[in-house]
Short mmCIF file of C-alpha atoms in Angstrom, two decimals:
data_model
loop_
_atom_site.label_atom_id
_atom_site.label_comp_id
_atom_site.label_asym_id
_atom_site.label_seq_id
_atom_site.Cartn_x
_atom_site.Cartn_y
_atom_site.Cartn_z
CA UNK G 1 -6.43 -2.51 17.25
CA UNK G 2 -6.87 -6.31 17.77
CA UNK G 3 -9.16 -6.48 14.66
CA UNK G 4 -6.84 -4.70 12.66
CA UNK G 5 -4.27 -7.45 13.48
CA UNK G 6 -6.53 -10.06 12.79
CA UNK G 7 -7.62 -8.68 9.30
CA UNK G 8 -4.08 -7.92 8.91
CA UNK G 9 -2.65 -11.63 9.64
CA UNK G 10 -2.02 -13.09 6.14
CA UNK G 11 -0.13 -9.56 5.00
CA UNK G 12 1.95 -10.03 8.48
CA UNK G 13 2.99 -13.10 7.16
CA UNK G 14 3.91 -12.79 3.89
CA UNK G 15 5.92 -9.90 5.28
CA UNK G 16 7.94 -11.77 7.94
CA UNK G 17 8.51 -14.77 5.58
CA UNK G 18 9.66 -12.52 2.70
CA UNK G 19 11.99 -11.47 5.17
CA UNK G 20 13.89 -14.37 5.46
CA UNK G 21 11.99 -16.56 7.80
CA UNK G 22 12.67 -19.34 5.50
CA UNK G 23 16.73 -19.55 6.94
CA UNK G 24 16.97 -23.17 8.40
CA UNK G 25 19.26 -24.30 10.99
CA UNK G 26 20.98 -27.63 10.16
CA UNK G 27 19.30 -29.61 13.43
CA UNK G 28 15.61 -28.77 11.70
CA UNK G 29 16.92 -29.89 8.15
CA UNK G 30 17.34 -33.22 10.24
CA UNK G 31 14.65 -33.37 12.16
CA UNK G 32 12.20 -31.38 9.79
CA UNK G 33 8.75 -32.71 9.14
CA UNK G 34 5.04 -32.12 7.93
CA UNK G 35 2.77 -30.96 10.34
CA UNK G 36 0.03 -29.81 8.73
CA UNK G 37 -1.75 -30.27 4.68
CA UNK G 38 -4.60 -27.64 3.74
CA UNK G 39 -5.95 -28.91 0.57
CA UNK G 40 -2.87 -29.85 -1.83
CA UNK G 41 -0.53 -27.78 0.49
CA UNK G 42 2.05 -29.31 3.10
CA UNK G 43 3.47 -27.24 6.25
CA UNK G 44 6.85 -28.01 7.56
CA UNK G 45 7.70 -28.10 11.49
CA UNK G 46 10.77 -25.46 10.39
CA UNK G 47 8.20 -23.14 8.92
CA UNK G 48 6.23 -22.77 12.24
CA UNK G 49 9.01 -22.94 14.73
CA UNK G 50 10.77 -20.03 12.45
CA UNK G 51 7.26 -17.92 12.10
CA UNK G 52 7.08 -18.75 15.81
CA UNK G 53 10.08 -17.34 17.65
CA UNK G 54 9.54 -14.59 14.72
CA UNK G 55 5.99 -13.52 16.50
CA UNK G 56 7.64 -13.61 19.76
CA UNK G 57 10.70 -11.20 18.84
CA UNK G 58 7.92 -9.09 17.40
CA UNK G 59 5.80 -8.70 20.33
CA UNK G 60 8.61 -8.50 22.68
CA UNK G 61 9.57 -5.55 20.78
CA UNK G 62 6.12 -4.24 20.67
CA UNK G 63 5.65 -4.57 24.41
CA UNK G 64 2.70 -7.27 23.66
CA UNK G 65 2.16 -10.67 25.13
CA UNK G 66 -0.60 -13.16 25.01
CA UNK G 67 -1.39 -16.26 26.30
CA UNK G 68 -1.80 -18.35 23.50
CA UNK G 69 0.79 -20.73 22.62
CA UNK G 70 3.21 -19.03 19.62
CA UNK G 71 3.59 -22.82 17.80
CA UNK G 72 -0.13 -22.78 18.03
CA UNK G 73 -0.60 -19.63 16.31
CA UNK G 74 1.82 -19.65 13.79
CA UNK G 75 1.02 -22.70 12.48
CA UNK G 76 -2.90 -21.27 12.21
CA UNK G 77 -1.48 -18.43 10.70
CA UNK G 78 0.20 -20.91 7.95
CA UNK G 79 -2.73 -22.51 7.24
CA UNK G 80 -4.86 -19.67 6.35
CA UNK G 81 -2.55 -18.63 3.94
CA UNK G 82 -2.20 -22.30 2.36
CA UNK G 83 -6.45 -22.01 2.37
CA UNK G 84 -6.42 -18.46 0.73
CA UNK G 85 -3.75 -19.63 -1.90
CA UNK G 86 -5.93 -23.08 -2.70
CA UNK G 87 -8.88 -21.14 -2.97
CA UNK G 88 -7.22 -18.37 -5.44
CA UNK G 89 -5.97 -20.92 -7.82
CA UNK G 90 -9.37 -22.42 -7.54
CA UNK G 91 -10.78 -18.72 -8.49
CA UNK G 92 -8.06 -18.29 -11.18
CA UNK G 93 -6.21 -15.04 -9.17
CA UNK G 94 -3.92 -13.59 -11.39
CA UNK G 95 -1.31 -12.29 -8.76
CA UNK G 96 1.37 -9.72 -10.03
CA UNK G 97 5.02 -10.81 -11.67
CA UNK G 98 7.15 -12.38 -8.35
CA UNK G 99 10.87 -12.43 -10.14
CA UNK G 100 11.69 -9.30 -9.35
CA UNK G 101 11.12 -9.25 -5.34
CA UNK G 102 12.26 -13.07 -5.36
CA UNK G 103 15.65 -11.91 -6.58
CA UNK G 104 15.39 -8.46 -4.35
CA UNK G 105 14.84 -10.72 -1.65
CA UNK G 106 17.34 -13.36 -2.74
CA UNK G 107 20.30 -10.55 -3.00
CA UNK G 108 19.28 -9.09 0.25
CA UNK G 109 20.21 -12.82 2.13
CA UNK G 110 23.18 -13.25 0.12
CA UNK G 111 24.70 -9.68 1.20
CA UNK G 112 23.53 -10.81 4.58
CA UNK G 113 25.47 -14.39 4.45
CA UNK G 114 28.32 -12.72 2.98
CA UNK G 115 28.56 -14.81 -0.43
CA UNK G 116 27.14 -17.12 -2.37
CA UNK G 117 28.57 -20.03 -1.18
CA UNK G 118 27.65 -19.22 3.07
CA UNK G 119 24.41 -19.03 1.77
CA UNK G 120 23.87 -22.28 0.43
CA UNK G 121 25.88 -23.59 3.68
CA UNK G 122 23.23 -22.33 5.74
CA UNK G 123 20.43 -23.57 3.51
CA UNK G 124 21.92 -26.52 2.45
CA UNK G 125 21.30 -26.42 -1.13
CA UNK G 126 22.45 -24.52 -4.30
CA UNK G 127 21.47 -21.08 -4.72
CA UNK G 128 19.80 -22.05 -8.19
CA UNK G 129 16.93 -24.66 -5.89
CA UNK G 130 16.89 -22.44 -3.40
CA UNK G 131 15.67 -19.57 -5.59
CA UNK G 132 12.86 -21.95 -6.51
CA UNK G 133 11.63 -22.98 -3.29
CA UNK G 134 11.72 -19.02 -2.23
CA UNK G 135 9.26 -17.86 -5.57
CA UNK G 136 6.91 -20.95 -4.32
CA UNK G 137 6.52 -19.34 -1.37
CA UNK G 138 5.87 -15.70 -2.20
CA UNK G 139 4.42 -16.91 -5.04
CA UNK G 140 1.78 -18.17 -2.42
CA UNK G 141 2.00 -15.03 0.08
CA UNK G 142 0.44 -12.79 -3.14
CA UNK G 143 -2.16 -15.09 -3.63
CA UNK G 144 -3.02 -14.96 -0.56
CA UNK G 145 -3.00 -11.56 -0.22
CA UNK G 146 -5.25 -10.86 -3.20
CA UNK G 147 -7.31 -13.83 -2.14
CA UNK G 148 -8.02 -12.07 1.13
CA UNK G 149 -8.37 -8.44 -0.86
CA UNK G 150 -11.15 -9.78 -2.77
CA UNK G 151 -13.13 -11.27 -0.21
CA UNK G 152 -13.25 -7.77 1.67
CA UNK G 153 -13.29 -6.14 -1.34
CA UNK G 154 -16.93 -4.75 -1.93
CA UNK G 155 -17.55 -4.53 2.01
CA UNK G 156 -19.16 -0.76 2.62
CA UNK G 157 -20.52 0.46 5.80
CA UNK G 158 -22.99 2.93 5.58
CA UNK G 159 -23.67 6.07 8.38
CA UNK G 160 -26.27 4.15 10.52
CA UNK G 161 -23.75 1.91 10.68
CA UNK G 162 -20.89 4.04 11.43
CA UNK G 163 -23.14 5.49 14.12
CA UNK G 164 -24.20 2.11 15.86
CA UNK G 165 -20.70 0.73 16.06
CA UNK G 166 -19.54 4.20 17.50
CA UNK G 167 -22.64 3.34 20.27
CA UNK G 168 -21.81 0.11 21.21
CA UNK G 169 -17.87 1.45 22.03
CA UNK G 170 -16.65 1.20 25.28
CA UNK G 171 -15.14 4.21 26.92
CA UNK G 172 -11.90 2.69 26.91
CA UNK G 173 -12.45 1.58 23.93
CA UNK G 174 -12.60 4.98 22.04
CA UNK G 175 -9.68 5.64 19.72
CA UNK G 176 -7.42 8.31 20.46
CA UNK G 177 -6.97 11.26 17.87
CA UNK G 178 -3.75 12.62 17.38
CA UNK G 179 -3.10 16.32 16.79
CA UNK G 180 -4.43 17.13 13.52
CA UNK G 181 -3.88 20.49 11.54
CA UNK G 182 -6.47 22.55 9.40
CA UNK G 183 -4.46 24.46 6.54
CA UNK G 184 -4.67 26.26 3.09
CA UNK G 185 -2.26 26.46 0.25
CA UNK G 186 -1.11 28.59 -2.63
CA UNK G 187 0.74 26.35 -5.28
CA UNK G 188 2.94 27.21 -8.42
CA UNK G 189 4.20 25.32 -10.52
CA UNK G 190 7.70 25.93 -12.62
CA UNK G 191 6.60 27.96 -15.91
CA UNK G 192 8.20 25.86 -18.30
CA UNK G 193 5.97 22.94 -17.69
CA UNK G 194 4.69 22.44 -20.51
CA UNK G 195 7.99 22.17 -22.05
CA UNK G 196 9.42 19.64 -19.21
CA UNK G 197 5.53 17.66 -20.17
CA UNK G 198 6.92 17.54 -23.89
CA UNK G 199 10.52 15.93 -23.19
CA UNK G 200 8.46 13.51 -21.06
CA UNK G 201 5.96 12.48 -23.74
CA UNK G 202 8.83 12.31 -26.41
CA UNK G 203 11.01 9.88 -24.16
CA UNK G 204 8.01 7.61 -23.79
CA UNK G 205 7.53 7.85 -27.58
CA UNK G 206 11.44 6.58 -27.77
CA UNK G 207 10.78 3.49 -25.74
CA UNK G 208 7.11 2.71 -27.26
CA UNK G 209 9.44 2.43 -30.80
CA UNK G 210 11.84 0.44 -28.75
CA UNK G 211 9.58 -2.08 -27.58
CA UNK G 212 7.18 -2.27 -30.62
CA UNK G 213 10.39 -2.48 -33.12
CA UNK G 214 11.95 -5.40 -30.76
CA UNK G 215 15.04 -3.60 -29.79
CA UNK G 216 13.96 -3.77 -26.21
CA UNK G 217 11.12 -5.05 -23.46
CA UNK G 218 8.80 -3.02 -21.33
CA UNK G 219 9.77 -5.07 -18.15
CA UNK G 220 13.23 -3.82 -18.77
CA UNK G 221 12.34 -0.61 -19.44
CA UNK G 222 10.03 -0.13 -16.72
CA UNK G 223 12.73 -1.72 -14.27
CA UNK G 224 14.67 0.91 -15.92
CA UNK G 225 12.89 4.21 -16.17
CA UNK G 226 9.61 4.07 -14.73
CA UNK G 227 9.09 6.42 -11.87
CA UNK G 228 6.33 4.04 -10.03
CA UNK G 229 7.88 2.13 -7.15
CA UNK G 230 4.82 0.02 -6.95
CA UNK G 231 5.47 -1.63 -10.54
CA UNK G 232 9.23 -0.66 -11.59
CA UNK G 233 11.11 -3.44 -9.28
CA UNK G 234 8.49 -5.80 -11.01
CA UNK G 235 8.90 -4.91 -14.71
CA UNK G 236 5.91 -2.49 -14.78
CA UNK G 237 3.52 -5.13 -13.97
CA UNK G 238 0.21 -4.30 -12.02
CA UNK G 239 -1.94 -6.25 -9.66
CA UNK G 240 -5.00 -7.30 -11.35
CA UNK G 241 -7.91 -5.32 -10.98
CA UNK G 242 -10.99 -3.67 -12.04
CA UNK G 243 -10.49 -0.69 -14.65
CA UNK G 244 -12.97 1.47 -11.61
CA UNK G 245 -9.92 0.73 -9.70
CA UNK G 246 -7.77 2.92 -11.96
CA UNK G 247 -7.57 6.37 -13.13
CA UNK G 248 -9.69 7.51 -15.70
CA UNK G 249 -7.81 8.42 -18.55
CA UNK G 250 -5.47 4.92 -18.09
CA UNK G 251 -8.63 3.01 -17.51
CA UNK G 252 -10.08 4.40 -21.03
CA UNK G 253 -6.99 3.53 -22.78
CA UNK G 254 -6.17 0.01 -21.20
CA UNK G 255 -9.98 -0.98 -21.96
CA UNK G 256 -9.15 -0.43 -25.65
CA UNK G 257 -6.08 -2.58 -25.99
CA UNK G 258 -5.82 -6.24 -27.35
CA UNK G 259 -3.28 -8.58 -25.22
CA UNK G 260 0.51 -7.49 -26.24
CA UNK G 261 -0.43 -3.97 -27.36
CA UNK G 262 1.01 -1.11 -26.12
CA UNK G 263 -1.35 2.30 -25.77
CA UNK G 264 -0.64 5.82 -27.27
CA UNK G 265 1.08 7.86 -24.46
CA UNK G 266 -1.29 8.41 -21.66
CA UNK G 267 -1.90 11.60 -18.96
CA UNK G 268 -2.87 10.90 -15.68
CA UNK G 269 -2.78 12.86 -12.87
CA UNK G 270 0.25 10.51 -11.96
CA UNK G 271 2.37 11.66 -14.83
CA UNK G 272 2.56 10.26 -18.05
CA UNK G 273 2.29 6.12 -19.08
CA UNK G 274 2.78 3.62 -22.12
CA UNK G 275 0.29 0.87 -21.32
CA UNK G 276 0.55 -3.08 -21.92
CA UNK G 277 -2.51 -5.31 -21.50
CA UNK G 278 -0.82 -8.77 -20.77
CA UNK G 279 -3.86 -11.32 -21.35
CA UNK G 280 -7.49 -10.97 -21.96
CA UNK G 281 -9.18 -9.68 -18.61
CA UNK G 282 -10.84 -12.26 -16.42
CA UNK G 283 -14.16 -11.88 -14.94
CA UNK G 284 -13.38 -8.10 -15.30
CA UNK G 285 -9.82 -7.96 -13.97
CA UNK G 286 -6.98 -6.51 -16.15
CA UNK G 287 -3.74 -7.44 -15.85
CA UNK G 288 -1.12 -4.97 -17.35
CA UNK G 289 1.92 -3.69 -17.25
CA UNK G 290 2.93 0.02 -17.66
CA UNK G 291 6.07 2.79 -17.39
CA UNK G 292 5.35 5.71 -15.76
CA UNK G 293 7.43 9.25 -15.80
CA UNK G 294 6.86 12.46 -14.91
CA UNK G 295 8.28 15.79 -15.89
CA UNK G 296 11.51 16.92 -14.18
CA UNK G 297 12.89 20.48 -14.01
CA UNK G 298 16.08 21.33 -13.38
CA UNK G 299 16.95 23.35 -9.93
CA UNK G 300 16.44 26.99 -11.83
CA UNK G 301 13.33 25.72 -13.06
CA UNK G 302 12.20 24.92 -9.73
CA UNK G 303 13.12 27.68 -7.52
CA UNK G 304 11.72 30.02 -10.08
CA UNK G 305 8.01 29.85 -8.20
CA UNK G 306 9.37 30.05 -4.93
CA UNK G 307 11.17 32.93 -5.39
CA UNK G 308 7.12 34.61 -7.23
CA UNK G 309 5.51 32.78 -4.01
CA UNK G 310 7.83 34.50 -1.25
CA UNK G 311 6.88 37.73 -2.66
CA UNK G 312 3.15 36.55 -2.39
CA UNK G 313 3.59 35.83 1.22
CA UNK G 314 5.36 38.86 1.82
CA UNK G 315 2.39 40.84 0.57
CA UNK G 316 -0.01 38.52 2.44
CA UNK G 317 1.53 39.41 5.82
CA UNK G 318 1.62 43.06 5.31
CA UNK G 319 -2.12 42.97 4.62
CA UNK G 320 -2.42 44.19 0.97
CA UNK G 321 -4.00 41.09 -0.25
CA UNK G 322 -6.09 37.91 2.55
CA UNK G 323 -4.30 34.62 1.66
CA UNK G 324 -7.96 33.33 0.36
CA UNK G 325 -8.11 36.42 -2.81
CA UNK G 326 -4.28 35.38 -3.52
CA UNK G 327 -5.29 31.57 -3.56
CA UNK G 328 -7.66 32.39 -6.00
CA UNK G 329 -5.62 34.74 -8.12
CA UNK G 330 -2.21 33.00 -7.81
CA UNK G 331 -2.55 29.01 -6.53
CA UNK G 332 -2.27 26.53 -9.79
CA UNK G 333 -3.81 24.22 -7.92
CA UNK G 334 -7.15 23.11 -9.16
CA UNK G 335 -8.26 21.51 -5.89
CA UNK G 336 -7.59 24.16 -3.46
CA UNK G 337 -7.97 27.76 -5.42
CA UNK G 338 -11.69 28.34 -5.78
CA UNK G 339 -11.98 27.58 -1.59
CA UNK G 340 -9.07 29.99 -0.13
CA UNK G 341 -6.73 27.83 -0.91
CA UNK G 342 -8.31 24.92 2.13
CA UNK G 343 -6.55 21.51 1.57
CA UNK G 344 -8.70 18.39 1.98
CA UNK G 345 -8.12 14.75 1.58
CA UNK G 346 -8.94 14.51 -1.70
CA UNK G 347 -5.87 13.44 -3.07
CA UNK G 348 -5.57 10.65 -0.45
CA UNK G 349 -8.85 9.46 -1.38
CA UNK G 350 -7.93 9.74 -5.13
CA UNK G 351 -4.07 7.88 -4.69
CA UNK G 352 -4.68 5.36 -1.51
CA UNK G 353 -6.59 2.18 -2.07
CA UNK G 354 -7.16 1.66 1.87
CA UNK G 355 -9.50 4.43 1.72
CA UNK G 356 -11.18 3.40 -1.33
CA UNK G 357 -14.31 2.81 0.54
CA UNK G 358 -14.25 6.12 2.65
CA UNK G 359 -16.66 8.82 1.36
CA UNK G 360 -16.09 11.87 3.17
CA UNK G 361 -13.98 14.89 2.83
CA UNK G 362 -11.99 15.91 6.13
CA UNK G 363 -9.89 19.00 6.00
CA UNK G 364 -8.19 17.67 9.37
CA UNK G 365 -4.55 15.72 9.07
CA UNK G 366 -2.77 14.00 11.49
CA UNK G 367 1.07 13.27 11.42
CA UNK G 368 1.07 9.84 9.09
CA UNK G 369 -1.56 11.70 6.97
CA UNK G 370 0.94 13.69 4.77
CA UNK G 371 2.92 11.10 3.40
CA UNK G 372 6.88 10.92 2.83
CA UNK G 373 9.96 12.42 1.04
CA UNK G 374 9.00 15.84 0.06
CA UNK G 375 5.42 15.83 0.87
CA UNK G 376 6.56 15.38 4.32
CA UNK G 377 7.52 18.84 4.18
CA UNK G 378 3.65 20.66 4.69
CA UNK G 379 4.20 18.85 7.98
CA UNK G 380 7.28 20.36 8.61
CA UNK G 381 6.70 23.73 7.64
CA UNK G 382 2.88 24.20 9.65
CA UNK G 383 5.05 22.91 12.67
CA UNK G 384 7.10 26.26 12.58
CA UNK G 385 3.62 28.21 12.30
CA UNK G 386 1.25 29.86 15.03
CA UNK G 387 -2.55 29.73 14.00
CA UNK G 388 -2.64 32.27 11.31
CA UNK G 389 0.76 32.58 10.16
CA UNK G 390 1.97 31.97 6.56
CA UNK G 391 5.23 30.09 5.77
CA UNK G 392 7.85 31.19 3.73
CA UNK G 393 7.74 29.08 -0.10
CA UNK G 394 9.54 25.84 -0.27
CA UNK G 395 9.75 22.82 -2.88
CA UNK G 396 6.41 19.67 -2.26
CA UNK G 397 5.36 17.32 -4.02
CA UNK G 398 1.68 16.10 -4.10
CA UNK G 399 0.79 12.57 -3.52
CA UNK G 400 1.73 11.77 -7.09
CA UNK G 401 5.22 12.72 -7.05
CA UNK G 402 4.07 16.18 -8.81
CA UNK G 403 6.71 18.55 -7.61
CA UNK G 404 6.06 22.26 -7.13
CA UNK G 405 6.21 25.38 -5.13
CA UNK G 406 3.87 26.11 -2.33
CA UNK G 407 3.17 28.63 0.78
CA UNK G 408 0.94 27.63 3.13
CA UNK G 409 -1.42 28.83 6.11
CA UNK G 410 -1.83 27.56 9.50
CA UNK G 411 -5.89 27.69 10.49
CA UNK G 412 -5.76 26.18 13.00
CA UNK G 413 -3.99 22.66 15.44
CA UNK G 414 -6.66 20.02 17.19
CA UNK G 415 -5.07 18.50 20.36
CA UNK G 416 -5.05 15.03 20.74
CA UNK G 417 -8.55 13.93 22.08
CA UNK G 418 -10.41 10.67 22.35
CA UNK G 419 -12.47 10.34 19.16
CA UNK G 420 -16.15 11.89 19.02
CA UNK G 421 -19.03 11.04 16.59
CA UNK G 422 -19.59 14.66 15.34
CA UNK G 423 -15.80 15.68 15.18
CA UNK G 424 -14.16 12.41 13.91
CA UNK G 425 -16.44 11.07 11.61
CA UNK G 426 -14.06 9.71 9.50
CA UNK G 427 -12.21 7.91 11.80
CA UNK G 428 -14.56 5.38 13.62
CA UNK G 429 -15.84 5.41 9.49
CA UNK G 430 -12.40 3.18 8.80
CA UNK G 431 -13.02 1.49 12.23
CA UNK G 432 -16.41 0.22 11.71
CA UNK G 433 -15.46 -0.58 8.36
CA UNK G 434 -11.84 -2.92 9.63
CA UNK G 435 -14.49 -4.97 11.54
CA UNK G 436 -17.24 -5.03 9.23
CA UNK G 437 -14.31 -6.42 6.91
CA UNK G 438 -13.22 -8.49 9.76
CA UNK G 439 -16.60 -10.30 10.14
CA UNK G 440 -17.07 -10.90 6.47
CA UNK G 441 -13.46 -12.41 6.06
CA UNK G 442 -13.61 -14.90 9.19
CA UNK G 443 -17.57 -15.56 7.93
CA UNK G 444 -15.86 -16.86 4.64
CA UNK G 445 -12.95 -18.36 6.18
CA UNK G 446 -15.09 -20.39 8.47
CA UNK G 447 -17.06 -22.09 5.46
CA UNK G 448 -13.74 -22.48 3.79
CA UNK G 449 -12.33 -24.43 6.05
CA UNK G 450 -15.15 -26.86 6.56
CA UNK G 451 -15.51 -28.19 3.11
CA UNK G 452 -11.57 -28.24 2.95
CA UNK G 453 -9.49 -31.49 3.51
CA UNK G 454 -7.11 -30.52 6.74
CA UNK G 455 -4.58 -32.81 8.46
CA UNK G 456 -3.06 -31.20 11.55
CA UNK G 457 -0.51 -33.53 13.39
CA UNK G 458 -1.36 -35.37 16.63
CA UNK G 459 0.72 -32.91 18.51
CA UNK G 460 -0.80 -29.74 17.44
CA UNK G 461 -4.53 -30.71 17.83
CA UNK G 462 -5.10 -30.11 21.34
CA UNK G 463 -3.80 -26.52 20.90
CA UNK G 464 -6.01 -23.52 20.61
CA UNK G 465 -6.81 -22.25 17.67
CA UNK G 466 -9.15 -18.90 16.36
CA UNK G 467 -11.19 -21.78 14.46
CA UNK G 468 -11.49 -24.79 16.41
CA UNK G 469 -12.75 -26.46 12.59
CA UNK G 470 -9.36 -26.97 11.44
CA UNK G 471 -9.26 -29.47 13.71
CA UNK G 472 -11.25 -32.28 11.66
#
């Protein structure tokens, strides 16, 4: 867990200030001062007290302590970020769109002040400067972040290595496994599909004219419209990235696009897109913007499967048909049918970016493992099942937002246990890979900081610190 945190830290911060860490009281305005410059980049006293007593609260709440003074470590904490942001803009990082989350972030500490004007009484400026000085700052935090992202980025482990870090745990040290479920499926989707895939196609056709005849934007139509809550809140706009790190069928049409073009409409598993390449990809990174919908039925349309799947399951449990022949004969879904209907983590692999690295199938889920909103519902329905039972049908959606009908089997539960080699691979896999990721990361951060121009204030240089280099 503690390298998690540590590979973790720069996200942890961008979080907490985002969050409103930046609120000064009106004795630090007075007394306020820099304590630290990395590179071109200045740290304010207010900053660390503030990120300070916000790791304390944290902790406290998390029922963790340590001895390590909190000024200390925030300020350390500071500075890596002001490092990773230098050292983007030295790499030319092309972070995503920050307006939208600025002013999501901006509202949220206004409705919390109670006005406009409380607000700037607490920060001591207009609203208009204060805006400014909150975009610098997540402007930096995403910098940052994909600083860090691409240093890690092309880490791997391999199985020998998997293996040796599992042999050099500790007892103690052993994760524990929650209880995981083994399933299978039967999905339908609503018959009229392909008509509800036709209105979708036509609306995106409607805004593509839009756009490309001047009547509107994409960013306002994505903020709009688009069904991605990634991109939406920021006009569409994506992180930039590799076209392996995309989809196929986007990745084929966003390669073929000149800066300010907009793409035919485009299929993905994820629904349906119109595609903008913003500027002319840097050392392979693209930088676009999209809107993405997906069909929608209406509640007829819907319930129409589950009404066919309840009669499946009805024949399943008397015995006229095994749940793996119906699977193949009735499930839609491509994945699951041609194996009895066994789910695996295929579509996490496919939709998660964490597990980008990860390389083998596991037909074993834990709790966090099935997602949110509607997906969330497998988990709810195999936790009214004995081993063997079948559920009545009820509405999903896959980890696309695809909605549908589905039954489902119980195979079988795995009580919590501490982790083995042979039975949870795939754990210690992400394990060994965190601190293979952590190694590499505080490797490059170490030969950052030495041929990087730090000032840290008389008062702060006797403190301890992960990297005793800062101190110059």
């Amino acid at each position: 867990m503690l390298k998690k945190k540590t590979l973790a830290f720069i996200a942890t911060v961008a979080v907490i200030m985002s969050a409103g860490v930046l609120t000064a009281q009106k004795r630090q305005v007075v007394l306020d001062r820099v304590v630290a410059v990395v590179g071109g980049s200045a740290i304010l006293y207010s900053e660390v007290e503030t990120y300070a007593n916000m790791i304390v609260e944290q902790r406290r709440q998390q029922g963790y302590t340590t001895d390590r003074d909190p000024m200390n470590e925030s300020l350390e904490a500071l500075m890596r970020q002001k490092l990773l942001y230098s050292q983007a803009l030295i790499d030319s990082l092309t972070p995503p769109s920050v307006d939208a989350y600025v002013e999501e972030q901006l509202q949220g500490m206004i409705a919390e002040a109670g006005s406009i004007a409380e607000l700037e009484s607490r920060q001591h400026m207009a609203v208009f400067n204060y805006r400014e000085i909150l975009r610098q700052r997540i402007t930096e935090q995403e910098y940052a972040r994909a600083m860090q992202q691409q240093v890690i980025s092309n880490v791997v482990v391999t199985p020998g290595e998997v293996e040796k870090y599992f042999k050099n745990l500790k007892e103690d040290e052993r994760p524990l496994v929650p209880e995981q479920y083994v399933y299978a499926q039967i999905v339908r989707f609503p018959a009229s599909q392909e008509d509800a895939k036709r209105r979708t196609r036509e609306r995106l056709l409607e805004m593509r004219e839009r756009i490309i005849s001047g009547k509107s934007s994409m960013a306002v139509l994505a903020r709009t419209y688009s069904v991605d809550p990634g991109s939406a809140m920021r006009g569409g706009e994506l992180t930039p990235g590799p076209l392996s790190q995309l989809t196929k069928p986007f990745a084929d049409a966003l390669e073929k696009l000149k800066p300010g073009q907009i793409s035919e409409v485009v299929e993905s598993d994820f629904g349906f897109h119109i595609i903008e390449l913003i500027d002319e990809p840097k050392n392979g990174m693209y930088h676009s913007r999209h809107i993405l919908l997906r069909p929608s039925y209406t509640t007829e349309e819907l319930m129409e499967p589950a009404k066919f799947l309840d009669s499946i399951a009805n024949i399943i449990r008397k015995d006229s048909i095994t749940f793996e022949d119906a699977a193949m004969k009735f499930s839609e879904d491509k994945l699951t049918r041609m194996n009895g209907g066994l789910v695996t983590n295929h579509d996490l692999l496919m939709s998660s970016p964490q597990y980008a690295n990860v390389k083998y199938t596991a037909t074993k889920f834990r709790r966090e493992d099935f997602g949110e909103g509607k997906s969330l519902q497998d988990y709810g329905a195999l936790t009214k099942l004995k081993v063997g039972e079948v559920s009545d049908a009820y509405l999903s959606e896959d980890l696309r937002g695809n909605e549908h009908s589905k039954i489902v089997k119980l195979l079988e539960i795995i009580p919590t246990h501490a982790a083995t080699l042979e039975e949870d691979y795939s754990a210690i896999e992400e394990m060994a890979l965190t601190e293979k990721q952590d190694k590499v990361f505080k490797a490059w951060l170490e030969e950052k900081i030495d041929g990087l121009y730090v000032f840290i204030s008389p008062e702060f240089r006797e403190g301890e610190f992960e990297f005793p280099n800062w101190v110059k």
